[in-house]
Amino acid sequence: MSGKDVRVERSGERMPPGQHEVKDFPVLDLGIKPDLDDSNWKLKIHGEVENPVELNWDEFSKLPNFTDVCDIHCVTTWSQFDMKFSGVAFFTIAELVKPKECAKHVIMQSYDGYTTNLTLDAMLDDDVMIAHSFEGEPLSREHGGPARVMVPKLYAWKSAKWIRELRFSETDEPGYWERRGYSNTADPFTNDRFSQKS
Ligand SMILES: Nc1nc2c(c(=O)[nH]1)N[C@H]1C(S)=C(S)[C@@H](COP(=O)(O)O)O[C@H]1N2
Ligand SMILES: [Mo]
């Protein structure tokens, strides 16, 4: 299994509709910032997979790494360009756990109780990663350190900070913001912010 062969076609405009540029990487979350480090952090990857694992920091850091420069778009209308993250590609994780044929969704659960959900197809995009570094430094606690999900092409609420569990599922399960009216698909380039479109 590998990432998508072809990147999804996007608008030629780099800035999605209704967004403005910032440079200070705002912090947004539910207000609980879990106190984690490489001794108490673990990532459980389970559900509809052949080979469920629970990785400690040491095991996670030994997985192949890559670095990606991406843009981040938050539904609160800020976007920041050229953000350099390093981590483990989601498709590397998928190769490790071997999703079963029936696995169609990935449910993300974080240490602060936050949840979010995406299709397995969206997660397998080649720029999706579990990031542990930002601009060459370990990811700070406020931005989800020691490790967070980064799904750069979608609104940032899909990028779970302080990631604790990735569960592969046959059925979808709306997460924290998805249950509160935010879009399930969250595509900034189509202004796909809310589930009820008027
Ligand atoms: N665990 C966790 N992840 C989270 C959130 C949260 O509250 N808890 N908030 C989401 C939202 S709404 C946004 S916009 C981004 C913000 O990431 P940042 O604080 O690194 O900018 O994190 C997302 N991931
Ligand atoms: Mo957000």
Coordinates of N, CA and C and ligand atoms in Angstrom, one line a residue:
M1 N 0.8 -1.2 0.0 CA 0.0 0.0 0.0 C 0.9 1.2 0.0
S2 N 0.4 2.3 -0.7 CA 1.2 3.5 -0.7 C 0.2 4.7 -0.6
G3 N 0.8 5.9 -0.7 CA -0.1 7.1 -0.7 C -0.8 7.2 -2.0
K4 N -1.6 8.2 -2.1 CA -2.3 8.4 -3.4 C -1.3 8.6 -4.5
D5 N -1.5 8.0 -5.7 CA -0.6 8.2 -6.8 C -0.6 9.6 -7.3
V6 N -1.8 10.2 -7.3 CA -2.0 11.5 -7.9 C -2.6 12.4 -6.9
R7 N -2.0 13.6 -6.7 CA -2.5 14.6 -5.8 C -3.8 15.1 -6.3
V8 N -4.7 15.4 -5.4 CA -6.0 15.9 -5.7 C -5.8 17.3 -6.4
E9 N -6.5 17.5 -7.5 CA -6.4 18.8 -8.2 C -6.9 19.9 -7.3
R10 N -6.2 21.0 -7.2 CA -6.6 22.1 -6.3 C -6.7 23.3 -7.1
S11 N -7.3 24.3 -6.6 CA -7.4 25.6 -7.2 C -6.0 26.2 -7.4
G12 N -5.8 27.0 -8.5 CA -4.5 27.6 -8.7 C -4.2 28.7 -7.7
E13 N -5.2 29.2 -7.0 CA -5.1 30.1 -6.0 C -4.5 29.4 -4.7
R14 N -3.5 30.0 -4.2 CA -2.9 29.3 -3.0 C -3.8 29.6 -1.7
M15 N -4.4 30.8 -1.7 CA -5.2 31.1 -0.5 C -6.7 30.7 -0.7
P16 N -7.2 29.8 0.1 CA -8.6 29.4 0.0 C -9.6 30.5 0.2
P17 N -10.8 30.5 -0.3 CA -11.8 31.5 -0.1 C -12.0 31.8 1.3
G18 N -12.2 33.1 1.7 CA -12.5 33.5 3.0 C -11.4 33.4 4.1
Q19 N -10.2 33.2 3.6 CA -9.1 33.1 4.5 C -8.2 34.3 4.4
H20 N -7.4 34.6 5.5 CA -6.4 35.6 5.4 C -5.1 35.1 6.0
E21 N -3.9 35.7 5.6 CA -2.6 35.1 6.0 C -2.2 35.6 7.3
V22 N -1.7 34.7 8.2 CA -1.0 35.1 9.4 C 0.4 34.5 9.4
K23 N 1.2 35.0 10.3 CA 2.6 34.5 10.4 C 3.0 34.0 11.8
D24 N 2.0 34.1 12.8 CA 2.4 33.8 14.2 C 1.9 32.4 14.7
F25 N 1.5 31.5 13.8 CA 1.0 30.2 14.2 C 0.2 30.2 15.4
P26 N -1.1 30.7 15.3 CA -2.0 30.7 16.5 C -2.2 29.3 17.1
V27 N -2.5 29.3 18.4 CA -2.8 28.1 19.1 C -4.3 28.0 19.3
L28 N -4.9 26.9 18.9 CA -6.4 26.7 19.1 C -6.6 25.3 19.6
D29 N -7.3 25.2 20.7 CA -7.7 23.9 21.2 C -8.8 24.1 22.3
L30 N -9.1 23.0 22.9 CA -10.2 23.0 23.9 C -9.7 23.6 25.3
G31 N -8.4 23.8 25.4 CA -7.9 24.5 26.6 C -7.2 23.5 27.5
I32 N -7.3 22.3 27.2 CA -6.6 21.3 28.1 C -5.3 20.9 27.3
K33 N -4.1 21.2 27.9 CA -2.9 20.9 27.2 C -2.2 19.8 27.9
P34 N -2.4 18.5 27.5 CA -1.8 17.4 28.2 C -0.3 17.5 28.4
D35 N 0.1 17.0 29.6 CA 1.6 17.1 29.9 C 2.2 15.7 29.5
L36 N 2.8 15.7 28.3 CA 3.3 14.5 27.7 C 4.7 14.6 27.4
D37 N 5.4 13.5 27.5 CA 6.8 13.5 27.0 C 7.1 12.1 26.5
D38 N 8.4 11.9 26.1 CA 8.7 10.6 25.5 C 8.6 9.4 26.5
S39 N 8.4 9.7 27.8 CA 8.2 8.6 28.7 C 6.8 8.2 28.9
N40 N 5.8 9.1 28.8 CA 4.4 8.7 29.0 C 3.6 8.8 27.8
W41 N 4.1 9.1 26.6 CA 3.4 9.1 25.4 C 3.3 7.7 24.7
K42 N 2.2 7.4 24.3 CA 2.1 6.1 23.5 C 1.0 6.4 22.4
L43 N 1.2 5.7 21.3 CA 0.2 5.8 20.2 C -0.3 4.4 19.9
K44 N -1.6 4.3 20.1 CA -2.3 3.0 19.8 C -2.9 3.0 18.4
I45 N -2.6 2.0 17.6 CA -3.2 2.0 16.3 C -3.9 0.7 16.1
H46 N -5.2 0.7 16.0 CA -5.9 -0.5 16.1 C -7.2 -0.5 15.3
G47 N -8.2 -1.3 15.6 CA -9.4 -1.4 14.9 C -9.3 -2.4 13.7
E48 N -9.8 -2.1 12.6 CA -9.9 -3.0 11.5 C -8.5 -3.1 10.7
V49 N -7.6 -3.7 11.4 CA -6.2 -3.9 10.9 C -5.7 -5.3 11.2
E50 N -4.8 -5.8 10.4 CA -4.2 -7.1 10.6 C -3.3 -7.1 11.8
N51 N -2.6 -6.0 12.0 CA -1.5 -6.0 12.9 C -1.5 -4.7 13.8
P52 N -2.5 -4.8 14.8 CA -2.6 -3.6 15.7 C -1.3 -3.4 16.5
V53 N -0.9 -2.2 16.8 CA 0.3 -1.9 17.6 C 0.0 -0.8 18.6
E54 N 0.8 -0.8 19.6 CA 0.9 0.3 20.5 C 2.4 0.7 20.6
L55 N 2.6 1.9 20.0 CA 4.0 2.3 19.9 C 4.4 3.2 21.0
N56 N 5.6 3.0 21.6 CA 6.1 4.0 22.6 C 7.0 4.9 21.8
W57 N 7.5 5.9 22.5 CA 8.2 7.0 21.8 C 9.4 6.4 21.0
D58 N 10.1 5.5 21.6 CA 11.3 4.9 21.0 C 10.9 4.2 19.7
E59 N 9.9 3.4 19.7 CA 9.4 2.7 18.5 C 8.9 3.6 17.5
F60 N 8.2 4.6 17.9 CA 7.6 5.6 16.9 C 8.8 6.4 16.2
S61 N 9.8 6.8 17.0 CA 10.8 7.6 16.4 C 11.7 6.8 15.5
K62 N 11.7 5.5 15.6 CA 12.5 4.7 14.6 C 11.8 4.4 13.3
L63 N 10.6 4.8 13.1 CA 9.9 4.6 11.9 C 10.5 5.6 10.9
P64 N 10.4 5.3 9.6 CA 11.0 6.2 8.5 C 10.3 7.6 8.7
N65 N 11.1 8.6 8.5 CA 10.7 10.0 8.7 C 10.6 10.7 7.4
F66 N 9.8 11.7 7.3 CA 9.9 12.7 6.2 C 9.6 14.1 6.6
T67 N 10.0 15.0 5.8 CA 9.8 16.4 6.1 C 8.9 17.0 5.0
D68 N 8.0 17.8 5.3 CA 7.1 18.4 4.3 C 6.9 19.9 4.7
V69 N 6.9 20.7 3.7 CA 6.6 22.1 3.9 C 5.1 22.3 3.4
C70 N 4.2 22.7 4.3 CA 2.8 22.8 3.9 C 2.2 24.1 4.3
D71 N 1.0 24.3 3.9 CA 0.2 25.5 4.4 C -0.9 24.9 5.4
I72 N -1.2 25.7 6.4 CA -2.3 25.4 7.3 C -3.4 26.3 7.2
H73 N -4.6 25.8 7.2 CA -5.9 26.6 7.0 C -6.8 26.3 8.2
C74 N -7.1 27.3 9.0 CA -8.0 27.1 10.1 C -9.3 27.7 9.8
V75 N -10.4 27.0 10.2 CA -11.8 27.4 9.9 C -12.1 28.8 10.5
T76 N -11.4 29.2 11.5 CA -11.6 30.6 12.0 C -11.0 31.7 11.1
T77 N -10.5 31.3 10.0 CA -10.1 32.1 8.8 C -8.6 32.5 8.7
W78 N -7.8 32.0 9.6 CA -6.4 32.2 9.4 C -5.8 31.1 8.6
S79 N -4.8 31.5 7.8 CA -4.0 30.5 7.1 C -2.5 30.9 7.2
Q80 N -1.7 29.9 7.4 CA -0.2 30.2 7.4 C 0.5 29.4 6.4
F81 N 1.4 30.0 5.6 CA 2.1 29.3 4.5 C 3.4 28.8 5.0
D82 N 3.9 27.8 4.3 CA 5.3 27.4 4.4 C 5.7 26.9 5.8
M83 N 4.9 26.0 6.3 CA 5.2 25.4 7.6 C 5.9 24.1 7.5
K84 N 7.1 24.0 8.1 CA 7.9 22.8 7.9 C 7.8 21.8 9.0
F85 N 7.1 20.7 8.7 CA 6.9 19.7 9.7 C 7.7 18.4 9.3
S86 N 8.2 17.7 10.4 CA 8.8 16.4 10.1 C 8.0 15.4 11.0
G87 N 8.0 14.1 10.5 CA 7.3 13.1 11.2 C 7.2 11.8 10.4
V88 N 6.2 11.0 10.8 CA 6.1 9.7 10.1 C 4.8 9.8 9.2
A89 N 5.0 9.4 8.0 CA 3.9 9.5 7.0 C 2.8 8.6 7.5
F90 N 1.5 9.0 7.3 CA 0.4 8.1 7.6 C 0.5 6.8 6.8
F91 N 0.9 6.9 5.6 CA 1.0 5.7 4.8 C 2.0 4.7 5.3
T92 N 3.0 5.2 6.0 CA 4.0 4.3 6.7 C 3.3 3.6 7.8
I93 N 2.5 4.3 8.6 CA 1.7 3.7 9.6 C 0.8 2.6 9.1
A94 N 0.1 3.0 8.0 CA -0.8 2.0 7.4 C -0.1 0.8 6.9
E95 N 1.1 0.9 6.3 CA 1.8 -0.2 5.9 C 2.2 -1.1 7.1
L96 N 2.4 -0.5 8.2 CA 2.8 -1.2 9.4 C 1.6 -2.0 10.0
V97 N 0.4 -1.4 10.1 CA -0.7 -2.1 10.7 C -1.6 -2.9 9.7
K98 N -1.4 -2.7 8.4 CA -2.2 -3.4 7.4 C -3.7 -3.4 7.6
P99 N -4.3 -2.3 7.1 CA -5.8 -2.2 7.2 C -6.5 -3.3 6.5
K100 N -7.5 -3.8 7.1 CA -8.3 -4.8 6.4 C -9.1 -4.2 5.3
E101 N -9.6 -5.0 4.4 CA -10.4 -4.6 3.3 C -11.6 -3.7 3.7
C102 N -12.2 -4.0 4.9 CA -13.4 -3.3 5.3 C -13.1 -1.9 5.9
A103 N -11.8 -1.6 6.2 CA -11.5 -0.4 6.9 C -11.7 0.8 5.9
K104 N -12.5 1.7 6.2 CA -12.8 2.9 5.3 C -12.7 4.2 6.0
H105 N -12.5 4.2 7.3 CA -12.5 5.5 8.1 C -11.4 5.4 9.1
V106 N -10.8 6.5 9.5 CA -9.9 6.6 10.6 C -10.4 7.5 11.7
I107 N -10.6 7.0 12.9 CA -11.1 7.8 14.0 C -9.9 8.2 14.9
M108 N -9.6 9.5 15.0 CA -8.5 10.0 15.8 C -8.9 10.4 17.2
Q109 N -8.2 9.9 18.2 CA -8.5 10.3 19.6 C -7.2 10.8 20.2
S110 N -7.4 12.0 20.9 CA -6.3 12.6 21.5 C -6.3 12.6 23.0
Y111 N -5.1 12.9 23.6 CA -5.0 12.9 25.1 C -5.8 13.9 25.8
D112 N -6.3 14.9 25.2 CA -7.2 15.9 25.8 C -8.7 15.5 25.7
G113 N -9.0 14.4 25.1 CA -10.3 14.0 24.9 C -10.9 14.4 23.5
Y114 N -10.1 15.1 22.8 CA -10.6 15.6 21.4 C -10.6 14.4 20.5
T115 N -11.6 14.4 19.6 CA -11.7 13.4 18.5 C -11.9 14.1 17.2
T116 N -11.5 13.4 16.1 CA -11.9 13.9 14.8 C -11.8 12.6 13.9
N117 N -12.4 12.7 12.7 CA -12.5 11.6 11.8 C -12.3 11.9 10.4
L118 N -11.7 11.0 9.7 CA -11.5 11.2 8.2 C -11.7 9.8 7.5
T119 N -11.9 9.9 6.2 CA -11.9 8.7 5.4 C -10.5 8.2 5.4
L120 N -10.3 6.9 5.2 CA -9.0 6.3 5.1 C -8.3 6.9 3.8
D121 N -9.1 7.1 2.8 CA -8.6 7.6 1.5 C -8.0 9.0 1.8
A122 N -8.7 9.9 2.5 CA -8.1 11.2 2.8 C -6.9 11.1 3.6
M123 N -6.8 10.2 4.6 CA -5.6 10.0 5.4 C -4.4 9.5 4.6
L124 N -4.7 8.8 3.5 CA -3.6 8.2 2.7 C -3.0 9.2 1.8
D125 N -3.5 10.4 1.8 CA -2.8 11.4 0.9 C -1.4 11.5 1.3
D126 N -0.5 11.8 0.3 CA 0.9 11.7 0.6 C 1.5 12.7 1.5
D127 N 0.8 13.7 1.9 CA 1.3 14.7 2.8 C 0.8 14.6 4.2
V128 N 0.0 13.5 4.5 CA -0.5 13.4 5.9 C 0.5 12.7 6.7
M129 N 0.7 13.2 7.9 CA 1.8 12.6 8.8 C 1.4 12.8 10.3
I130 N 2.1 12.0 11.1 CA 2.1 12.2 12.5 C 3.4 12.9 12.7
A131 N 3.2 14.2 13.0 CA 4.4 15.2 13.1 C 4.9 15.2 14.5
H132 N 6.3 15.2 14.6 CA 6.9 15.3 15.9 C 7.8 16.5 15.9
S133 N 8.0 17.2 14.8 CA 8.9 18.4 14.8 C 8.3 19.5 13.9
F134 N 8.6 20.7 14.3 CA 8.2 21.9 13.5 C 9.4 22.8 13.4
E135 N 9.7 23.1 12.2 CA 10.9 24.0 11.8 C 12.1 23.4 12.5
G136 N 12.3 22.1 12.5 CA 13.6 21.5 13.0 C 13.6 21.3 14.5
E137 N 12.6 21.8 15.2 CA 12.6 21.6 16.7 C 11.5 20.7 17.1
P138 N 11.6 20.0 18.2 CA 10.5 19.1 18.7 C 9.3 19.9 18.8
L139 N 8.2 19.4 18.4 CA 6.9 20.0 18.4 C 6.5 20.5 19.8
S140 N 6.2 21.7 20.0 CA 5.9 22.3 21.3 C 4.6 21.7 21.9
R141 N 4.5 21.8 23.2 CA 3.3 21.2 23.9 C 2.1 21.9 23.4
E142 N 2.1 23.3 23.2 CA 0.9 24.0 22.8 C 0.4 23.6 21.4
H143 N 1.3 23.2 20.5 CA 0.9 22.8 19.2 C 0.7 21.2 19.1
G144 N 0.7 20.6 20.2 CA 0.3 19.1 20.2 C 1.5 18.2 20.5
G145 N 2.6 18.7 20.9 CA 3.8 17.8 21.1 C 3.5 16.9 22.3
P146 N 4.1 15.7 22.3 CA 5.2 15.4 21.4 C 4.8 15.0 19.9
A147 N 3.5 14.7 19.7 CA 3.2 14.3 18.3 C 1.7 14.6 18.0
R148 N 1.5 15.1 16.8 CA 0.2 15.4 16.4 C 0.0 14.9 14.9
V149 N -1.3 14.8 14.5 CA -1.6 14.5 13.1 C -1.5 15.8 12.4
M150 N -1.0 15.8 11.1 CA -1.1 17.0 10.2 C -1.7 16.5 8.9
V151 N -2.9 17.1 8.6 CA -3.6 16.9 7.4 C -3.6 18.2 6.7
P152 N -2.6 18.6 6.0 CA -2.5 20.0 5.5 C -3.5 20.5 4.6
K153 N -4.1 19.6 3.8 CA -5.0 20.1 2.7 C -6.4 20.3 3.3
L154 N -6.7 19.9 4.5 CA -8.0 20.2 5.1 C -7.9 21.1 6.3
Y155 N -9.1 21.7 6.6 CA -9.1 22.6 7.8 C -8.5 22.0 9.0
A156 N -7.8 22.8 9.8 CA -6.9 22.3 10.8 C -7.6 21.5 11.9
W157 N -8.9 21.6 12.1 CA -9.5 20.8 13.1 C -9.4 19.3 12.8
K158 N -9.1 19.0 11.6 CA -8.9 17.5 11.3 C -7.5 17.1 11.7
S159 N -6.6 18.0 12.2 CA -5.3 17.6 12.5 C -5.2 17.5 14.0
A160 N -5.4 16.3 14.6 CA -5.5 16.1 16.0 C -4.1 16.3 16.7
K161 N -4.1 17.2 17.7 CA -2.9 17.4 18.5 C -2.8 16.3 19.6
W162 N -1.7 16.1 20.2 CA -1.5 15.1 21.3 C -2.2 13.8 20.9
I163 N -1.8 13.3 19.8 CA -2.5 12.1 19.3 C -2.2 10.9 20.2
R164 N -3.3 10.1 20.5 CA -3.2 9.0 21.3 C -3.6 7.7 20.7
E165 N -4.6 7.8 19.8 CA -5.2 6.6 19.1 C -5.6 6.9 17.7
L166 N -5.2 6.0 16.8 CA -5.8 6.0 15.5 C -6.5 4.6 15.3
R167 N -7.8 4.8 15.1 CA -8.6 3.5 15.0 C -9.2 3.4 13.6
F168 N -8.9 2.3 12.9 CA -9.4 2.1 11.6 C -10.8 1.5 11.8
S169 N -11.8 2.0 11.0 CA -13.1 1.6 11.2 C -13.9 1.4 9.9
E170 N -14.8 0.5 9.9 CA -15.7 0.2 8.8 C -16.7 1.4 8.6
T171 N -17.1 1.9 9.7 CA -18.1 2.9 9.7 C -17.5 4.3 10.2
D172 N -18.2 5.3 9.8 CA -17.7 6.7 10.2 C -18.2 7.0 11.6
E173 N -17.5 7.9 12.2 CA -17.9 8.3 13.6 C -17.5 9.8 13.7
P174 N -18.5 10.7 13.6 CA -18.2 12.1 13.7 C -17.4 12.5 15.0
G175 N -16.4 13.4 14.9 CA -15.6 13.8 16.1 C -16.2 15.0 16.8
Y176 N -15.4 15.6 17.6 CA -15.8 16.7 18.5 C -16.5 17.8 17.7
W177 N -15.8 18.3 16.7 CA -16.4 19.5 15.9 C -17.4 19.0 14.9
E178 N -17.2 17.8 14.4 CA -18.1 17.3 13.4 C -19.5 17.1 14.0
R179 N -19.5 16.7 15.3 CA -20.8 16.6 16.0 C -21.5 17.9 16.3
R180 N -20.7 19.0 16.2 CA -21.2 20.3 16.5 C -21.4 21.2 15.3
G181 N -21.5 20.5 14.2 CA -22.0 21.2 13.0 C -20.9 21.5 11.9
Y182 N -19.6 21.2 12.3 CA -18.6 21.4 11.3 C -18.7 20.3 10.2
S183 N -18.1 20.6 9.0 CA -18.2 19.7 7.9 C -17.4 18.4 8.2
N184 N -17.9 17.3 7.6 CA -17.2 16.0 7.7 C -16.0 16.0 6.8
T185 N -16.0 16.7 5.7 CA -15.0 16.6 4.7 C -13.9 17.8 4.8
A186 N -14.4 19.0 5.2 CA -13.5 20.1 5.6 C -12.5 20.5 4.6
D187 N -12.9 20.7 3.4 CA -12.0 21.1 2.3 C -12.0 22.7 2.2
P188 N -10.9 23.3 2.6 CA -10.8 24.8 2.5 C -11.1 25.4 1.1
F189 N -10.7 24.7 0.1 CA -10.7 25.2 -1.2 C -12.1 25.3 -1.8
T190 N -13.0 24.6 -1.2 CA -14.4 24.7 -1.6 C -15.3 25.3 -0.5
N191 N -14.6 26.0 0.5 CA -15.3 26.7 1.6 C -16.2 25.7 2.3
D192 N -15.7 24.5 2.5 CA -16.5 23.4 3.1 C -16.4 23.4 4.6
R193 N -17.1 24.5 5.2 CA -16.9 24.7 6.7 C -17.9 24.0 7.5
F194 N -19.1 24.0 7.1 CA -20.2 23.5 8.0 C -21.0 22.3 7.3
S195 N -21.6 21.5 8.1 CA -22.3 20.4 7.5 C -23.6 20.8 6.9
Q196 N -24.2 21.8 7.5 CA -25.5 22.3 7.0 C -25.2 23.5 6.0
K197 N -25.3 23.2 4.8 CA -25.0 24.3 3.8 C -26.3 25.0 3.4
S198 N -26.2 26.3 3.4 CA -27.4 27.1 3.1 C -27.2 27.7 1.7
Ligands
LIG1 N1 -6.2 17.3 20.6 C1 -6.7 18.4 20.0 N2 -6.4 18.6 18.7 C2 -6.8 19.7 18.1 C3 -7.7 20.6 18.7 C4 -8.0 20.3 20.1 O1 -8.8 21.1 20.7 N3 -7.5 19.2 20.7 N4 -8.2 21.7 18.0 C5 -8.2 21.6 16.6 C6 -8.4 22.9 16.0 S1 -10.0 23.5 16.0 C7 -7.4 23.6 15.3 S2 -7.7 25.0 14.4 C8 -6.0 23.1 15.3 C9 -5.1 24.2 15.8 O2 -3.7 23.7 15.9 P1 -2.7 24.7 16.4 O3 -3.1 25.1 17.9 O4 -1.4 24.0 16.4 O5 -2.7 25.9 15.6 O6 -5.8 22.0 16.2 C10 -6.9 21.0 16.0 N5 -6.5 19.8 16.8
MO2 MO -10.0 25.3 14.5

